[in-house]
Amino acid sequence: MKSYLRMMVNILLATSLIFCLIACSEISKSSTKTINPAKAQVTVIYDAFGKNPALQKDWGYAALIEYGGKRILFDTGDNPDILAHNAKMLRVDLSKLDFVVMSHRHSDHMGGLNYLLSVNPKVKIYAPKENFGVYGFSLPSTFYRKDNSLPPEQRYYDGKPPDIMKFGSAWPNANFELIEKTTEILPGIHLIFQISDKPTTMELRELSLAIETPEGIVLIVGCSHPGLDKIVDSATKINKRIHMVTGGFHQVVSKDIEIEQIVSNLHDTFKVDFVAPSHCTGEPAFTAFKKAFGDHYIYAGLGTPIGMNANTLPIANISNEKLIMDVDELRTYRALLSKSDENSVLASREVIR
């Protein structure tokens, strides 16, 4: 009888220990998530303004977007050497990307592609579909008129063209996927397709990246040639709340009245929560947006990490006097993050013990 009771006690103790370990493990997981939330930020890695002297300024745009465990490169700047330098200084590993978005065909957004492909040749690249564009093209062979009375040697493809005619790109080995309409490429991640109707960029195709977050849409734009208000309006079809718009707003040569109109549209009509203008927004427009949005204006110079949600937005907006970490501060910041990772692991082990 005693041996039976002892056996039952041992079974109960073992069962309690198992439940305790499971519970502690869940606490550990929860603790780790609290200490180390997934990154949700945009880092500007190519632009012509910024405060970090270790980075090289140049006219163009590129940004790394980290959200939901995904790493997305948006555009590649103008010069492959400068892209390589800035990526190295910011410790951005371009060989580890989930995909790339090319906003449009202008050289100050695609010039760094050669460097990108040298370190990540197979990465998927989304680009706008253009008629005989640099990213490639395809169309049905029915596009041209035929004359069956001609002898074969005077006819295209001897009179037997393929159903779909494919045309090469400036990067024939790149893994392009061409987009010709607004498309959800992953759950909650959309590419907004627009065509410019402006006189200087008539028929230019452009992609913008719209990411659904708990606070609303975060919209990353390249140059906004079709019109920033037109792009934002398309984003509201996904979610009426626009949490943040960042990138090039294309007001660099606009008159004050035109700038005031676009500022009013974003602030009053679309009620955008935050703006983080970069690249071709223009210096007078920086001033106008800052005046209208106040502390909801986020500095977005070269090297700046811009938070994508309410908890991390202050990353780029801590003060007006110090708007970006220098190289030493960046090293310290990364060291602290690393130490935080180590401490969370050690804490988890202590809980399990």
PDB file of C-alpha atoms in Angstrom, residues 164-334:
ATOM      1  CA  ILE A 164       3.168  35.981 -76.425  1.00  0.00           C
ATOM      2  CA  MET A 165       6.137  38.057 -77.522  1.00  0.00           C
ATOM      3  CA  LYS A 166       8.680  38.660 -74.747  1.00  0.00           C
ATOM      4  CA  PHE A 167      11.166  41.507 -74.828  1.00  0.00           C
ATOM      5  CA  GLY A 168      14.346  41.754 -72.811  1.00  0.00           C
ATOM      6  CA  SER A 169      15.338  44.050 -69.978  1.00  0.00           C
ATOM      7  CA  ALA A 170      18.496  45.973 -69.166  1.00  0.00           C
ATOM      8  CA  TRP A 171      19.167  43.193 -66.607  1.00  0.00           C
ATOM      9  CA  PRO A 172      18.384  40.001 -68.560  1.00  0.00           C
ATOM     10  CA  ASN A 173      19.139  37.610 -65.691  1.00  0.00           C
ATOM     11  CA  ALA A 174      17.177  39.481 -63.019  1.00  0.00           C
ATOM     12  CA  ASN A 175      14.044  37.964 -61.514  1.00  0.00           C
ATOM     13  CA  PHE A 176      11.519  40.637 -62.469  1.00  0.00           C
ATOM     14  CA  GLU A 177       7.786  40.401 -61.899  1.00  0.00           C
ATOM     15  CA  LEU A 178       6.011  43.187 -63.751  1.00  0.00           C
ATOM     16  CA  ILE A 179       2.959  44.826 -62.194  1.00  0.00           C
ATOM     17  CA  GLU A 180       0.271  46.583 -64.213  1.00  0.00           C
ATOM     18  CA  LYS A 181      -2.497  47.042 -61.640  1.00  0.00           C
ATOM     19  CA  THR A 182      -2.763  47.551 -57.891  1.00  0.00           C
ATOM     20  CA  THR A 183      -1.895  44.164 -56.413  1.00  0.00           C
ATOM     21  CA  GLU A 184      -1.729  42.570 -52.957  1.00  0.00           C
ATOM     22  CA  ILE A 185       1.557  40.650 -53.278  1.00  0.00           C
ATOM     23  CA  LEU A 186       1.459  39.280 -49.708  1.00  0.00           C
ATOM     24  CA  PRO A 187      -1.241  39.464 -47.031  1.00  0.00           C
ATOM     25  CA  GLY A 188      -1.362  43.109 -45.977  1.00  0.00           C
ATOM     26  CA  ILE A 189       1.338  44.240 -48.428  1.00  0.00           C
ATOM     27  CA  HIS A 190       0.129  46.032 -51.561  1.00  0.00           C
ATOM     28  CA  LEU A 191       1.706  47.596 -54.618  1.00  0.00           C
ATOM     29  CA  ILE A 192      -0.254  50.609 -55.850  1.00  0.00           C
ATOM     30  CA  PHE A 193       0.034  51.047 -59.617  1.00  0.00           C
ATOM     31  CA  GLN A 194      -0.483  54.493 -61.109  1.00  0.00           C
ATOM     32  CA  ILE A 195       0.179  56.161 -64.469  1.00  0.00           C
ATOM     33  CA  SER A 196       1.307  59.777 -64.599  1.00  0.00           C
ATOM     34  CA  ASP A 197      -0.744  62.247 -66.620  1.00  0.00           C
ATOM     35  CA  LYS A 198       1.627  65.151 -65.937  1.00  0.00           C
ATOM     36  CA  PRO A 199       3.124  66.901 -69.012  1.00  0.00           C
ATOM     37  CA  THR A 200       6.786  66.105 -68.231  1.00  0.00           C
ATOM     38  CA  THR A 201       6.193  62.454 -67.245  1.00  0.00           C
ATOM     39  CA  MET A 202       3.190  61.554 -69.378  1.00  0.00           C
ATOM     40  CA  GLU A 203       2.389  57.817 -69.245  1.00  0.00           C
ATOM     41  CA  LEU A 204       5.177  57.066 -66.744  1.00  0.00           C
ATOM     42  CA  ARG A 205       4.207  54.005 -64.695  1.00  0.00           C
ATOM     43  CA  GLU A 206       4.965  54.081 -60.972  1.00  0.00           C
ATOM     44  CA  LEU A 207       4.594  51.684 -58.045  1.00  0.00           C
ATOM     45  CA  SER A 208       4.110  52.686 -54.419  1.00  0.00           C
ATOM     46  CA  LEU A 209       4.236  50.306 -51.458  1.00  0.00           C
ATOM     47  CA  ALA A 210       1.294  50.222 -49.036  1.00  0.00           C
ATOM     48  CA  ILE A 211       1.606  48.173 -45.845  1.00  0.00           C
ATOM     49  CA  GLU A 212      -1.345  47.506 -43.573  1.00  0.00           C
ATOM     50  CA  THR A 213      -0.457  48.047 -39.915  1.00  0.00           C
ATOM     51  CA  PRO A 214      -2.660  48.116 -36.788  1.00  0.00           C
ATOM     52  CA  GLU A 215      -2.501  51.932 -36.908  1.00  0.00           C
ATOM     53  CA  GLY A 216      -3.419  52.157 -40.592  1.00  0.00           C
ATOM     54  CA  ILE A 217      -1.602  52.228 -43.934  1.00  0.00           C
ATOM     55  CA  VAL A 218       2.103  53.029 -44.082  1.00  0.00           C
ATOM     56  CA  LEU A 219       2.713  54.302 -47.615  1.00  0.00           C
ATOM     57  CA  ILE A 220       6.186  54.403 -49.182  1.00  0.00           C
ATOM     58  CA  VAL A 221       6.422  56.421 -52.387  1.00  0.00           C
ATOM     59  CA  GLY A 222       9.304  56.824 -54.831  1.00  0.00           C
ATOM     60  CA  CYS A 223       8.781  60.114 -56.691  1.00  0.00           C
ATOM     61  CA  SER A 224       4.981  60.454 -56.778  1.00  0.00           C
ATOM     62  CA  HIS A 225       4.989  61.440 -60.460  1.00  0.00           C
ATOM     63  CA  PRO A 226       1.307  60.532 -60.910  1.00  0.00           C
ATOM     64  CA  GLY A 227       0.484  62.911 -58.017  1.00  0.00           C
ATOM     65  CA  LEU A 228       0.886  62.259 -54.304  1.00  0.00           C
ATOM     66  CA  ASP A 229      -2.789  62.957 -53.616  1.00  0.00           C
ATOM     67  CA  LYS A 230      -3.759  60.450 -56.314  1.00  0.00           C
ATOM     68  CA  ILE A 231      -1.533  57.772 -54.752  1.00  0.00           C
ATOM     69  CA  VAL A 232      -2.840  58.470 -51.234  1.00  0.00           C
ATOM     70  CA  ASP A 233      -6.414  58.331 -52.500  1.00  0.00           C
ATOM     71  CA  SER A 234      -5.715  54.857 -53.935  1.00  0.00           C
ATOM     72  CA  ALA A 235      -4.280  53.797 -50.567  1.00  0.00           C
ATOM     73  CA  THR A 236      -7.504  54.852 -48.823  1.00  0.00           C
ATOM     74  CA  LYS A 237      -9.321  52.227 -50.901  1.00  0.00           C
ATOM     75  CA  ILE A 238      -7.338  49.647 -48.906  1.00  0.00           C
ATOM     76  CA  ASN A 239      -7.815  51.378 -45.551  1.00  0.00           C
ATOM     77  CA  LYS A 240      -9.242  54.862 -45.008  1.00  0.00           C
ATOM     78  CA  ARG A 241      -6.761  55.556 -42.232  1.00  0.00           C
ATOM     79  CA  ILE A 242      -3.331  56.548 -43.568  1.00  0.00           C
ATOM     80  CA  HIS A 243      -0.900  56.283 -40.684  1.00  0.00           C
ATOM     81  CA  MET A 244       2.218  57.558 -42.421  1.00  0.00           C
ATOM     82  CA  VAL A 245       3.467  58.615 -45.851  1.00  0.00           C
ATOM     83  CA  THR A 246       7.202  58.628 -46.539  1.00  0.00           C
ATOM     84  CA  GLY A 247       9.445  58.979 -49.581  1.00  0.00           C
ATOM     85  CA  GLY A 248       9.633  61.491 -52.435  1.00  0.00           C
ATOM     86  CA  PHE A 249       6.617  63.817 -52.640  1.00  0.00           C
ATOM     87  CA  HIS A 250       7.687  65.442 -55.970  1.00  0.00           C
ATOM     88  CA  GLN A 251       7.361  69.097 -55.010  1.00  0.00           C
ATOM     89  CA  VAL A 252      10.987  70.028 -55.640  1.00  0.00           C
ATOM     90  CA  VAL A 253      10.182  72.630 -58.324  1.00  0.00           C
ATOM     91  CA  SER A 254       6.562  73.329 -57.374  1.00  0.00           C
ATOM     92  CA  LYS A 255       5.220  76.804 -56.670  1.00  0.00           C
ATOM     93  CA  ASP A 256       4.124  77.726 -53.144  1.00  0.00           C
ATOM     94  CA  ILE A 257       0.438  77.533 -54.046  1.00  0.00           C
ATOM     95  CA  GLU A 258       0.905  73.983 -55.402  1.00  0.00           C
ATOM     96  CA  ILE A 259       2.795  72.940 -52.270  1.00  0.00           C
ATOM     97  CA  GLU A 260       0.091  74.408 -50.039  1.00  0.00           C
ATOM     98  CA  GLN A 261      -2.538  72.429 -51.947  1.00  0.00           C
ATOM     99  CA  ILE A 262      -0.789  69.081 -51.535  1.00  0.00           C
ATOM    100  CA  VAL A 263      -0.067  69.791 -47.852  1.00  0.00           C
ATOM    101  CA  SER A 264      -3.737  70.646 -47.306  1.00  0.00           C
ATOM    102  CA  ASN A 265      -4.871  67.497 -49.112  1.00  0.00           C
ATOM    103  CA  LEU A 266      -2.763  65.233 -46.906  1.00  0.00           C
ATOM    104  CA  HIS A 267      -3.441  67.075 -43.656  1.00  0.00           C
ATOM    105  CA  ASP A 268      -7.083  68.131 -44.010  1.00  0.00           C
ATOM    106  CA  THR A 269      -8.665  65.912 -46.669  1.00  0.00           C
ATOM    107  CA  PHE A 270      -6.957  62.552 -46.134  1.00  0.00           C
ATOM    108  CA  LYS A 271      -6.079  63.267 -42.490  1.00  0.00           C
ATOM    109  CA  VAL A 272      -2.725  61.509 -42.696  1.00  0.00           C
ATOM    110  CA  ASP A 273      -1.347  60.861 -39.195  1.00  0.00           C
ATOM    111  CA  PHE A 274       2.365  61.368 -39.940  1.00  0.00           C
ATOM    112  CA  VAL A 275       4.507  62.492 -42.865  1.00  0.00           C
ATOM    113  CA  ALA A 276       8.203  61.680 -43.356  1.00  0.00           C
ATOM    114  CA  PRO A 277       9.175  63.398 -46.633  1.00  0.00           C
ATOM    115  CA  SER A 278      12.432  62.573 -48.417  1.00  0.00           C
ATOM    116  CA  HIS A 279      14.197  62.879 -51.784  1.00  0.00           C
ATOM    117  CA  CYS A 280      12.343  65.033 -54.335  1.00  0.00           C
ATOM    118  CA  THR A 281       9.922  66.589 -51.846  1.00  0.00           C
ATOM    119  CA  GLY A 282      11.857  69.875 -52.054  1.00  0.00           C
ATOM    120  CA  GLU A 283      13.163  72.260 -49.408  1.00  0.00           C
ATOM    121  CA  PRO A 284      10.183  74.688 -49.425  1.00  0.00           C
ATOM    122  CA  ALA A 285       7.876  71.669 -49.149  1.00  0.00           C
ATOM    123  CA  PHE A 286       9.856  70.344 -46.148  1.00  0.00           C
ATOM    124  CA  THR A 287       9.122  73.665 -44.448  1.00  0.00           C
ATOM    125  CA  ALA A 288       5.443  73.654 -45.402  1.00  0.00           C
ATOM    126  CA  PHE A 289       4.839  70.076 -44.253  1.00  0.00           C
ATOM    127  CA  LYS A 290       6.673  70.694 -40.983  1.00  0.00           C
ATOM    128  CA  LYS A 291       4.585  73.786 -40.297  1.00  0.00           C
ATOM    129  CA  ALA A 292       1.308  71.970 -40.993  1.00  0.00           C
ATOM    130  CA  PHE A 293       2.057  68.666 -39.250  1.00  0.00           C
ATOM    131  CA  GLY A 294       4.086  69.945 -36.288  1.00  0.00           C
ATOM    132  CA  ASP A 295       5.259  67.055 -34.129  1.00  0.00           C
ATOM    133  CA  HIS A 296       3.641  64.683 -36.631  1.00  0.00           C
ATOM    134  CA  TYR A 297       6.343  65.627 -39.123  1.00  0.00           C
ATOM    135  CA  ILE A 298       9.168  63.069 -39.042  1.00  0.00           C
ATOM    136  CA  TYR A 299      12.670  63.881 -40.218  1.00  0.00           C
ATOM    137  CA  ALA A 300      13.655  61.340 -42.889  1.00  0.00           C
ATOM    138  CA  GLY A 301      17.195  62.193 -43.928  1.00  0.00           C
ATOM    139  CA  LEU A 302      19.823  59.728 -45.118  1.00  0.00           C
ATOM    140  CA  GLY A 303      20.458  57.014 -42.535  1.00  0.00           C
ATOM    141  CA  THR A 304      17.394  57.778 -40.441  1.00  0.00           C
ATOM    142  CA  PRO A 305      15.363  54.869 -39.013  1.00  0.00           C
ATOM    143  CA  ILE A 306      11.666  55.783 -39.176  1.00  0.00           C
ATOM    144  CA  GLY A 307       9.303  53.841 -36.940  1.00  0.00           C
ATOM    145  CA  MET A 308       6.154  52.464 -38.544  1.00  0.00           C
ATOM    146  CA  ASN A 309       3.890  52.257 -35.508  1.00  0.00           C
ATOM    147  CA  ALA A 310       2.905  54.405 -32.565  1.00  0.00           C
ATOM    148  CA  ASN A 311       5.464  52.787 -30.246  1.00  0.00           C
ATOM    149  CA  THR A 312       8.475  53.296 -32.506  1.00  0.00           C
ATOM    150  CA  LEU A 313       7.710  56.512 -34.387  1.00  0.00           C
ATOM    151  CA  PRO A 314       9.901  58.568 -32.007  1.00  0.00           C
ATOM    152  CA  ILE A 315      12.982  56.663 -33.298  1.00  0.00           C
ATOM    153  CA  ALA A 316      13.470  59.289 -35.992  1.00  0.00           C
ATOM    154  CA  ASN A 317      11.889  62.241 -34.234  1.00  0.00           C
ATOM    155  CA  ILE A 318      13.563  62.415 -30.819  1.00  0.00           C
ATOM    156  CA  SER A 319      14.581  66.070 -31.216  1.00  0.00           C
ATOM    157  CA  ASN A 320      15.091  68.751 -33.801  1.00  0.00           C
ATOM    158  CA  GLU A 321      18.692  69.241 -32.764  1.00  0.00           C
ATOM    159  CA  LYS A 322      19.892  65.639 -33.095  1.00  0.00           C
ATOM    160  CA  LEU A 323      18.013  63.957 -35.903  1.00  0.00           C
ATOM    161  CA  ILE A 324      20.279  61.028 -36.665  1.00  0.00           C
ATOM    162  CA  MET A 325      22.762  58.745 -34.921  1.00  0.00           C
ATOM    163  CA  ASP A 326      26.357  59.107 -35.909  1.00  0.00           C
ATOM    164  CA  VAL A 327      28.558  56.048 -36.482  1.00  0.00           C
ATOM    165  CA  ASP A 328      29.650  55.678 -32.840  1.00  0.00           C
ATOM    166  CA  GLU A 329      26.087  56.072 -31.585  1.00  0.00           C
ATOM    167  CA  LEU A 330      24.907  53.498 -34.095  1.00  0.00           C
ATOM    168  CA  ARG A 331      27.476  51.009 -32.821  1.00  0.00           C
ATOM    169  CA  THR A 332      26.390  51.686 -29.229  1.00  0.00           C
ATOM    170  CA  TYR A 333      22.740  51.300 -30.179  1.00  0.00           C
ATOM    171  CA  ARG A 334      23.378  47.955 -31.863  1.00  0.00           C
TER     172      ARG A 334
END
